[in-house]
C-alpha positions as CSV (number, residue, x, y, z in Angstrom):
1,M,30.3,38.6,-27.9
2,A,27.7,40.5,-29.7
3,E,29.4,39.8,-33.0
4,V,29.6,36.1,-32.3
5,M,26.0,35.8,-31.3
6,A,24.7,38.0,-34.1
7,G,22.1,36.3,-36.3
8,R,22.0,33.3,-34.0
9,K,19.4,32.5,-31.4
10,S,20.4,31.6,-27.9
11,P,20.6,27.9,-27.0
12,S,17.7,28.2,-24.6
13,V,15.4,29.8,-27.3
14,Q,16.4,27.2,-29.9
15,T,15.7,24.4,-27.5
16,Q,12.3,25.9,-26.5
17,E,11.4,26.1,-30.2
18,V,12.3,22.5,-30.9
19,Q,10.5,21.3,-27.8
20,G,7.5,23.3,-29.0
21,I,7.6,21.6,-32.4
22,W,7.7,18.2,-30.7
23,A,4.7,19.1,-28.5
24,N,2.7,20.3,-31.5
25,K,3.4,17.1,-33.3
26,R,2.1,15.1,-30.3
27,L,-1.0,17.2,-30.2
28,L,-1.6,16.5,-33.9
29,G,-1.1,12.9,-33.3
30,V,2.1,12.7,-35.3
31,D,4.4,10.4,-33.2
32,T,6.2,8.2,-35.6
33,M,9.8,6.8,-35.2
34,T,10.9,9.0,-38.1
35,D,9.6,12.1,-36.4
36,R,11.4,11.1,-33.2
37,E,14.7,10.7,-35.0
38,I,14.3,14.0,-36.7
39,V,13.7,15.8,-33.4
40,K,16.6,14.0,-31.8
41,K,18.9,15.1,-34.6
42,I,17.7,18.7,-34.2
43,L,18.2,18.6,-30.4
44,K,21.7,17.2,-30.9
45,K,22.6,19.8,-33.4
46,V,21.3,22.6,-31.1
47,K,23.4,21.2,-28.3
48,Q,26.5,20.9,-30.4
49,T,26.2,24.5,-31.7
50,S,25.2,26.1,-28.4
51,F,27.7,28.7,-27.3
52,M,28.7,29.7,-23.8
53,V,30.8,32.8,-22.8
54,Q,33.1,32.7,-19.8
55,R,33.4,36.3,-18.9
56,D,36.5,35.9,-16.7
57,K,38.5,34.3,-19.5
58,N,36.7,35.7,-22.6
59,R,36.5,32.3,-24.2
60,V,33.8,31.0,-26.5
61,G,33.0,27.4,-27.2
62,N,30.5,24.6,-26.8
63,D,29.4,23.3,-23.5
64,E,31.1,19.9,-23.7
65,G,34.4,21.5,-24.6
66,H,34.3,23.9,-21.7
67,S,33.3,21.2,-19.4
68,F,36.2,19.0,-20.5
69,L,38.6,21.9,-20.1
70,N,37.3,22.7,-16.6
71,D,37.7,19.0,-15.6
72,M,41.2,19.0,-16.9
73,E,42.1,22.3,-15.1
74,S,40.6,20.9,-11.9
75,L,42.6,17.7,-12.3
76,K,45.8,19.7,-12.9
77,N,45.1,21.8,-9.7
78,R,44.7,18.6,-7.7
79,F,47.9,17.1,-9.0
80,T,49.7,20.4,-8.4
81,K,48.5,20.4,-4.8
82,M,49.5,16.7,-4.3
83,E,53.0,17.5,-5.7
84,A,53.4,20.4,-3.3
85,D,52.3,18.3,-0.3
86,H,54.6,15.5,-1.4
87,N,57.6,17.9,-1.7
88,R,56.8,19.4,1.7
89,E,56.7,16.0,3.3
90,L,60.0,15.1,1.6
91,R,61.6,18.2,3.0
92,R,60.3,17.4,6.5
93,H,61.8,13.9,6.3
94,A,65.1,15.3,5.0
95,E,65.3,17.7,7.9
96,E,64.5,15.0,10.4
97,L,67.2,12.8,8.8
98,Q,69.8,15.5,9.1
99,K,68.9,16.1,12.7
100,H,69.2,12.4,13.6
101,T,72.4,12.1,11.7
102,R,73.8,15.1,13.5
103,E,72.8,13.7,16.9
104,F,74.3,10.3,16.0
105,H,77.7,11.9,15.1
106,E,77.6,14.0,18.3
107,E,77.0,10.8,20.4
108,K,79.7,9.1,18.5
109,K,82.2,11.8,19.4
110,K,81.2,11.6,23.0
111,L,81.8,7.9,23.1
112,Q,85.2,8.3,21.4
113,A,86.1,11.0,23.9
114,S,85.0,8.7,26.7
115,D,87.0,5.8,25.4
116,E,90.1,8.0,25.2
117,Q,89.7,9.2,28.7
118,T,89.4,5.6,30.0
119,I,92.6,4.7,28.2
120,K,94.4,7.6,29.7
121,V,93.2,6.6,33.2
122,R,94.3,3.0,32.7
123,A,97.7,4.1,31.3
124,S,98.3,6.2,34.4
125,E,97.2,3.4,36.7
126,L,99.7,1.0,35.1
127,E,102.5,3.5,35.6
128,W,101.4,4.1,39.2
129,L,101.7,0.4,40.0
130,N,105.4,0.6,39.1
131,D,106.1,3.6,41.3
132,S,107.2,5.5,38.2
133,Y,104.8,7.8,36.6
134,D,104.5,11.0,34.6
135,H,103.4,13.7,36.9
136,T,101.4,15.7,34.3
137,A,99.7,12.5,33.1
138,R,98.8,11.7,36.8
139,L,97.2,15.1,37.2
140,E,95.2,14.6,34.0
141,R,94.1,11.2,35.3
142,N,92.9,12.7,38.6
143,E,90.9,15.3,36.8
144,I,89.3,12.7,34.5
145,V,88.4,10.5,37.5
146,H,87.2,13.3,39.7
147,R,85.8,15.4,36.9
148,A,82.4,16.8,37.9
149,D,80.5,15.8,34.7
150,I,76.9,16.7,35.6
151,Q,75.4,14.5,32.8
152,I,77.4,11.4,33.9
153,D,76.6,12.1,37.5
154,L,72.9,12.2,36.6
155,K,73.2,8.8,34.9
156,A,75.0,7.5,38.0
157,L,72.0,8.6,40.2
158,K,69.6,6.9,37.8
159,Y,71.6,3.7,38.1
160,L,71.6,3.8,41.9
161,E,67.9,4.6,42.0
162,I,67.2,1.3,40.3
163,T,70.0,-0.9,41.8
164,N,70.5,0.5,45.4
165,P,68.0,2.9,46.9
166,N,70.1,3.4,50.0
167,R,73.2,4.5,48.1
168,F,70.9,6.5,45.8
169,K,69.9,8.7,48.8
170,S,73.5,9.3,49.8
171,A,74.6,10.0,46.3
172,C,71.8,12.6,45.8
173,K,73.3,14.6,48.7
174,G,76.7,14.4,47.1
175,F,75.2,15.5,43.8
176,E,73.5,18.5,45.4
177,Y,76.7,19.5,47.2
178,L,78.8,19.2,44.0
179,H,76.4,20.9,41.6
180,S,74.2,22.9,43.9
181,L,71.2,21.2,42.2
182,S,68.8,18.5,43.4
183,W,67.6,15.3,41.8
184,E,64.3,17.1,41.2
185,N,66.1,19.2,38.6
186,R,66.9,16.2,36.5
187,A,64.5,17.0,33.6
188,G,66.0,20.4,33.2
189,I,69.6,19.1,33.5
190,E,69.0,16.4,30.9
191,N,67.9,19.2,28.4
192,F,70.9,21.4,29.1
193,P,72.4,22.8,25.9
194,Q,76.0,21.6,25.4
195,D,77.4,25.0,26.4
196,V,75.4,25.0,29.7
197,A,76.5,21.4,30.5
198,E,80.1,22.5,30.1
199,I,79.6,25.4,32.4
200,A,78.1,23.0,35.0
201,V,81.3,20.9,34.6
202,I,83.5,23.9,35.2
203,R,81.6,24.8,38.3
204,G,81.9,21.2,39.7
205,N,85.6,21.0,38.9
206,M,86.4,24.3,40.6
207,T,84.5,23.3,43.8
208,T,86.1,19.9,44.1
209,L,89.5,19.5,42.5
210,T,92.5,20.0,44.7
211,R,94.2,22.6,42.5
212,W,91.4,25.0,43.1
213,K,91.5,24.7,46.9
214,T,94.4,27.1,47.5
215,P,94.0,30.5,49.2
216,D,95.3,32.3,46.2
217,A,92.6,30.8,44.0
218,D,89.8,31.4,46.4
219,S,88.5,34.7,45.0
220,T,88.8,33.6,41.4
221,V,86.9,30.4,42.2
222,T,84.2,32.3,44.0
223,A,83.7,34.7,41.1
224,I,83.6,32.1,38.3
225,V,81.4,29.7,40.3
226,S,78.9,32.6,40.8
227,L,78.8,33.2,37.1
228,C,78.2,29.5,36.5
229,D,75.4,29.4,39.0
230,T,73.7,32.4,37.2
231,I,73.8,30.6,33.9
232,V,72.5,27.3,35.2
233,K,69.7,29.2,37.1
234,K,68.6,31.1,34.0
235,Q,68.6,27.9,31.9
236,L,66.5,26.0,34.5
237,E,64.0,28.9,34.8
238,S,63.7,29.0,31.0
239,H,63.1,25.2,30.9
240,N,60.4,25.4,33.6
241,G,58.5,28.1,31.7
242,G,60.0,31.2,33.2
243,N,61.9,33.9,31.5
244,A,63.2,32.7,28.2
245,Y,67.0,32.3,28.1
246,M,67.7,33.3,24.5
247,Y,70.4,31.3,22.7
248,A,72.5,34.3,21.8
249,A,72.6,35.6,25.4
250,M,73.3,32.1,26.7
251,K,76.1,31.6,24.3
252,A,77.7,34.9,25.2
253,D,77.4,34.2,28.9
254,C,79.0,30.7,28.5
255,N,81.8,32.0,26.4
256,N,82.6,34.7,29.0
257,V,82.8,32.0,31.7
258,K,85.0,29.8,29.6
259,E,87.4,32.7,28.9
260,H,87.7,33.4,32.6
261,Y,88.2,29.7,33.4
262,Q,91.0,29.3,30.8
263,K,92.8,32.4,32.2
264,A,92.5,31.0,35.7
265,C,93.8,27.6,34.5
266,K,97.0,29.2,33.2
267,V,97.6,30.8,36.6
268,F,96.6,28.0,39.0
269,C,97.0,24.8,37.1
């Protein structure tokens, strides 16, 4: 910097000198257009040749150049931030789209499964009317019809609440008997993870379907139903702000119950 500025007066000193010259001319009564033009040219030259050092970047240049570069850098930073915000918003929308797409496909699968179950029931009913039916298909029909699907049962209660309050009260008692849960638990039930909902179905089936009402199955039913109740209780407590039921623990508990249930089915079904 010392080398650059060597032999050159600082801009402020140069400006002060020019302003002094102009002041002296005015004191001497010299105030012609020619003099004004001369001073303007001098001031312009001083401004153009003034130097500024940016210590952090070690750059040397005139004021206008640095001002322009600073403006461009500021503009670049603004556009960089805008681009980052835009990309972040795009990622958020993409994640939401993936979530909704996944939910759509899950609901579609449920509807397809429901349609298939309805067809199986109707096929069995048509056979039954002819007094000739497949025994295995009839058992499957009975399980579909009497299946304790807690989510569908909840929808049934909502339907009765609107259409028939008297039936609604009676159905609520049946719901509580079947699932050991009350209508007041509906918010937590609606938010059951799929695994927990399946456990609730297992519990309902084992307490209502005929094939589980044999003396030999009694101890097995009691043990599995107890495990189901523990899982449902933990999930509801977590939903209501109690101890968190971590996903990994919930998944492991549900898989354990499903394994026991499948083994029991091979013995008693």
